[in-house]
Amino acid sequence: MVWDWNGTLKDDLGDMVLAMNVTLAALGSPPVDRATYQNLHCVPIRDFYARLLKRPLSDAEWALAEQTYLQHIRTRPVQLRAGAAALLGTLSRLGYRQSLLSLSPHDVLTAETQAAGVAGLFERVDGRRGTDSGKSRALADHLAHLPHPVEPRRVVVVGDTLDDASAAHAAGAHAVLFARGLQHPDILTSSGLPVASTLPAAVRTGLALLPSATAGRPVRQQPGPQRGRAPCQ
């Protein structure tokens, strides 16, 4: 199971809106509210800024945006989604292999997973090491470098955007979309792809998609509410 981080395991939409507004101020643009952020969200992130600014960014502006945004994000405590750590632990004890792939910069991602106490539950953690882009190539590289080979048809990608699903399908893997992340649930459900409103439900849905030889072990619902707001586009 390949997990996404921001908006999926990490409950950080509020932090991301705040960081975006700090960045927009540095670019001389007014702030946006959560609904606008959610409705315009897309990847690559540089294109997201272009949507918000209603114009392309120069290279100098993009460099400033990345620097400003990350400076703010690094000041925020890492908050996992309720029940996420327990769910990851349950899957690990049941023998499921898990890894983490994010478009967050690799150094930020590794620091955050360690701070959250879940780094040891993943057999590989990959963040963005190069240019801003989507996940398709990143997922192909991620799967190729797992310590133990795996057939893509036995892989489930759990993420919160259509880009996660596109990457999964390009690699020959399955995808389940989490409806409380960074992309609005109406956008996800209208795609016709599997969508779940809790992480345990996403796992159950994903395991049901796998070939029968790898499925069949139950995953229990974790106690406590699943927190998070319905997000963006």
Short mmCIF file of C-alpha atoms in Angstrom, two decimals:
data_model
loop_
_atom_site.label_atom_id
_atom_site.label_comp_id
_atom_site.label_asym_id
_atom_site.label_seq_id
_atom_site.Cartn_x
_atom_site.Cartn_y
_atom_site.Cartn_z
CA MET A 1 0.00 0.00 0.00
CA VAL A 2 1.45 3.34 -1.12
CA TRP A 3 0.20 6.22 1.01
CA ASP A 4 0.03 9.91 0.21
CA TRP A 5 1.03 12.31 3.00
CA ASN A 6 -0.40 15.85 2.78
CA GLY A 7 -4.16 15.84 3.11
CA THR A 8 -4.29 12.06 3.48
CA LEU A 9 -2.30 10.77 6.45
CA LYS A 10 -1.39 14.29 7.54
CA ASP A 11 -4.31 16.49 8.56
CA ASP A 12 -2.88 19.76 7.32
CA LEU A 13 -5.34 21.61 5.10
CA GLY A 14 -5.55 24.51 7.56
CA ASP A 15 -1.76 24.79 7.73
CA MET A 16 -1.51 24.73 3.96
CA VAL A 17 -4.07 27.51 3.54
CA LEU A 18 -2.20 29.66 6.06
CA ALA A 19 1.15 28.97 4.36
CA MET A 20 -0.38 29.79 0.99
CA ASN A 21 -1.66 33.13 2.27
CA VAL A 22 1.74 34.05 3.71
CA THR A 23 3.20 33.21 0.31
CA LEU A 24 0.57 35.15 -1.63
CA ALA A 25 1.30 38.19 0.54
CA ALA A 26 4.99 37.89 -0.39
CA LEU A 27 3.92 37.86 -4.04
CA GLY A 28 1.78 40.97 -3.55
CA SER A 29 -1.53 39.14 -3.84
CA PRO A 30 -4.50 39.12 -1.42
CA PRO A 31 -5.24 36.05 0.72
CA VAL A 32 -7.68 33.30 -0.21
CA ASP A 33 -10.19 31.49 1.94
CA ARG A 34 -10.35 27.76 2.44
CA ALA A 35 -13.10 27.28 -0.15
CA THR A 36 -11.09 29.07 -2.85
CA TYR A 37 -8.01 27.03 -1.99
CA GLN A 38 -10.04 23.83 -2.22
CA ASN A 39 -11.77 24.72 -5.45
CA LEU A 40 -8.61 25.75 -7.30
CA HIS A 41 -6.09 23.23 -5.96
CA CYS A 42 -4.16 21.35 -8.62
CA VAL A 43 -0.72 19.98 -9.39
CA PRO A 44 1.92 20.87 -10.39
CA ILE A 45 1.84 23.40 -7.56
CA ARG A 46 3.28 26.12 -9.78
CA ASP A 47 0.10 25.83 -11.84
CA PHE A 48 -1.92 26.15 -8.63
CA TYR A 49 -0.23 29.48 -7.91
CA ALA A 50 -0.98 30.57 -11.48
CA ARG A 51 -4.66 29.81 -10.89
CA LEU A 52 -4.71 31.82 -7.67
CA LEU A 53 -2.78 34.75 -9.16
CA LYS A 54 -4.61 34.54 -12.49
CA ARG A 55 -1.26 34.73 -14.27
CA PRO A 56 1.91 32.64 -14.65
CA LEU A 57 4.74 33.00 -12.14
CA SER A 58 8.19 34.10 -13.20
CA ASP A 59 11.07 31.84 -12.19
CA ALA A 60 12.07 34.36 -9.51
CA GLU A 61 8.51 34.43 -8.12
CA TRP A 62 8.35 30.64 -8.08
CA ALA A 63 11.63 30.45 -6.15
CA LEU A 64 10.29 33.03 -3.68
CA ALA A 65 7.00 31.14 -3.35
CA GLU A 66 8.70 27.85 -2.56
CA GLN A 67 11.02 29.43 -0.02
CA THR A 68 8.28 31.39 1.74
CA TYR A 69 5.82 28.51 1.80
CA LEU A 70 8.29 26.01 3.22
CA GLN A 71 9.56 28.44 5.83
CA HIS A 72 6.03 28.69 7.20
CA ILE A 73 5.24 24.97 6.94
CA ARG A 74 8.39 24.08 8.88
CA THR A 75 7.10 26.09 11.84
CA ARG A 76 3.89 24.07 12.11
CA PRO A 77 3.61 20.95 14.31
CA VAL A 78 2.87 17.73 12.46
CA GLN A 79 -0.70 16.57 13.02
CA LEU A 80 -1.70 13.15 11.74
CA ARG A 81 -5.29 12.47 10.89
CA ALA A 82 -7.16 10.91 13.82
CA GLY A 83 -6.59 7.14 13.88
CA ALA A 84 -3.93 7.19 11.16
CA ALA A 85 -1.02 5.97 13.30
CA ALA A 86 -3.09 3.17 14.79
CA LEU A 87 -4.26 2.10 11.34
CA LEU A 88 -0.71 2.03 9.97
CA GLY A 89 0.38 -0.04 12.95
CA THR A 90 -2.48 -2.50 12.49
CA LEU A 91 -1.63 -2.98 8.82
CA SER A 92 2.02 -3.52 9.67
CA ARG A 93 1.18 -6.16 12.29
CA LEU A 94 -1.09 -7.91 9.80
CA GLY A 95 1.84 -8.18 7.39
CA TYR A 96 0.86 -5.61 4.79
CA ARG A 97 3.73 -3.74 3.18
CA GLN A 98 3.44 0.05 3.26
CA SER A 99 5.38 2.90 1.75
CA LEU A 100 4.96 6.66 1.51
CA LEU A 101 5.15 8.87 -1.58
CA SER A 102 4.61 12.62 -1.50
CA LEU A 103 5.24 15.70 -3.62
CA SER A 104 6.43 17.46 -0.46
CA PRO A 105 10.21 18.08 -0.54
CA HIS A 106 12.04 14.95 0.58
CA ASP A 107 13.81 16.55 3.54
CA VAL A 108 10.54 18.02 4.83
CA LEU A 109 8.75 14.70 4.41
CA THR A 110 11.35 12.64 6.23
CA ALA A 111 11.49 15.13 9.10
CA GLU A 112 7.70 15.13 9.44
CA THR A 113 7.30 11.35 9.39
CA GLN A 114 9.97 11.05 12.06
CA ALA A 115 8.32 13.75 14.18
CA ALA A 116 4.98 11.94 13.85
CA GLY A 117 6.56 8.66 14.97
CA VAL A 118 5.47 6.69 11.89
CA ALA A 119 8.63 6.64 9.76
CA GLY A 120 9.47 3.09 10.83
CA LEU A 121 6.15 1.74 9.54
CA PHE A 122 7.09 2.42 5.90
CA GLU A 123 9.59 0.34 3.96
CA ARG A 124 10.36 3.39 1.82
CA VAL A 125 9.65 7.11 2.12
CA ASP A 126 10.01 9.29 -0.97
CA GLY A 127 9.40 13.01 -1.26
CA ARG A 128 10.07 15.37 -4.14
CA ARG A 129 13.76 15.58 -4.95
CA GLY A 130 13.60 17.36 -8.28
CA THR A 131 11.34 19.81 -10.09
CA ASP A 132 7.70 20.46 -9.30
CA SER A 133 5.58 17.94 -11.20
CA GLY A 134 2.85 15.37 -10.83
CA LYS A 135 3.12 11.92 -9.32
CA SER A 136 3.19 9.58 -12.31
CA ARG A 137 6.96 9.46 -12.82
CA ALA A 138 7.55 9.69 -9.06
CA LEU A 139 5.36 6.64 -8.43
CA ALA A 140 7.09 4.60 -11.14
CA ASP A 141 10.49 5.41 -9.57
CA HIS A 142 9.13 4.72 -6.08
CA LEU A 143 7.86 1.25 -6.99
CA ALA A 144 11.09 0.43 -8.85
CA HIS A 145 13.17 1.23 -5.76
CA LEU A 146 11.17 -0.61 -3.12
CA PRO A 147 13.45 -3.02 -1.22
CA HIS A 148 11.31 -5.98 -2.31
CA PRO A 149 9.86 -6.16 -5.84
CA VAL A 150 6.09 -5.93 -6.16
CA GLU A 151 3.74 -6.33 -9.10
CA PRO A 152 1.86 -3.06 -9.71
CA ARG A 153 -1.44 -4.94 -9.85
CA ARG A 154 -0.86 -5.84 -6.19
CA VAL A 155 -0.39 -2.20 -5.19
CA VAL A 156 -3.02 0.17 -3.83
CA VAL A 157 -2.35 3.92 -3.85
CA VAL A 158 -4.33 5.89 -1.28
CA GLY A 159 -4.35 9.61 -1.97
CA ASP A 160 -6.61 12.64 -2.00
CA THR A 161 -6.36 14.02 -5.54
CA LEU A 162 -7.06 12.86 -9.07
CA ASP A 163 -3.32 13.15 -9.70
CA ASP A 164 -2.78 10.29 -7.23
CA ALA A 165 -5.23 8.13 -9.17
CA SER A 166 -3.71 9.04 -12.53
CA ALA A 167 -0.27 8.06 -11.26
CA ALA A 168 -1.57 4.76 -9.92
CA HIS A 169 -3.28 3.82 -13.15
CA ALA A 170 -0.27 4.85 -15.24
CA ALA A 171 1.81 2.43 -13.17
CA GLY A 172 -0.75 -0.37 -13.44
CA ALA A 173 -1.76 -0.08 -9.78
CA HIS A 174 -5.11 0.46 -8.06
CA ALA A 175 -6.23 3.75 -6.49
CA VAL A 176 -8.62 4.74 -3.73
CA LEU A 177 -9.26 8.42 -3.16
CA PHE A 178 -9.69 9.89 0.30
CA ALA A 179 -12.55 12.39 0.35
CA ARG A 180 -11.27 14.60 3.18
CA GLY A 181 -8.00 15.74 1.70
CA LEU A 182 -6.98 18.58 -0.61
CA GLN A 183 -9.40 18.08 -3.48
CA HIS A 184 -13.14 18.57 -3.16
CA PRO A 185 -15.04 15.28 -2.68
CA ASP A 186 -17.51 16.22 -5.42
CA ILE A 187 -14.63 16.28 -7.90
CA LEU A 188 -13.40 12.90 -6.68
CA THR A 189 -16.81 11.20 -6.74
CA SER A 190 -17.66 12.60 -10.18
CA SER A 191 -14.56 10.84 -11.54
CA GLY A 192 -16.18 7.43 -11.02
CA LEU A 193 -13.12 6.22 -9.09
CA PRO A 194 -13.34 4.50 -5.69
CA VAL A 195 -13.71 7.14 -2.97
CA ALA A 196 -13.72 6.67 0.81
CA SER A 197 -14.53 9.13 3.60
CA THR A 198 -12.30 7.49 6.24
CA LEU A 199 -8.84 5.94 6.08
CA PRO A 200 -10.00 2.49 7.29
CA ALA A 201 -12.70 2.53 4.61
CA ALA A 202 -10.05 3.44 2.02
CA VAL A 203 -7.98 0.45 3.13
CA ARG A 204 -10.93 -1.94 2.97
CA THR A 205 -11.90 -0.64 -0.46
CA GLY A 206 -8.33 -0.94 -1.70
CA LEU A 207 -7.82 -4.48 -0.43
CA ALA A 208 -11.03 -5.54 -2.17
CA LEU A 209 -9.52 -4.37 -5.47
CA LEU A 210 -6.47 -6.62 -5.17
CA PRO A 211 -6.14 -10.09 -6.68
CA SER A 212 -7.72 -12.59 -4.28
CA ALA A 213 -4.37 -14.12 -3.29
CA THR A 214 -3.32 -10.90 -1.56
CA ALA A 215 -6.66 -9.84 -0.11
CA GLY A 216 -8.87 -11.33 2.53
CA ARG A 217 -7.38 -10.18 5.82
CA PRO A 218 -9.80 -7.87 7.65
CA VAL A 219 -8.88 -4.38 8.74
CA ARG A 220 -10.82 -3.18 11.74
CA GLN A 221 -12.32 0.28 12.03
CA GLN A 222 -10.10 2.38 14.24
CA PRO A 223 -11.78 4.09 17.22
CA GLY A 224 -12.42 7.79 17.32
CA PRO A 225 -13.69 10.29 14.73
CA GLN A 226 -11.96 10.88 11.44
CA ARG A 227 -11.37 14.65 11.39
CA GLY A 228 -10.86 16.88 8.40
CA ARG A 229 -12.79 19.13 6.09
CA ALA A 230 -13.96 18.33 2.61
CA PRO A 231 -11.34 19.91 0.34
CA CYS A 232 -10.45 21.28 -2.97
CA GLN A 233 -10.00 21.16 -6.71
#
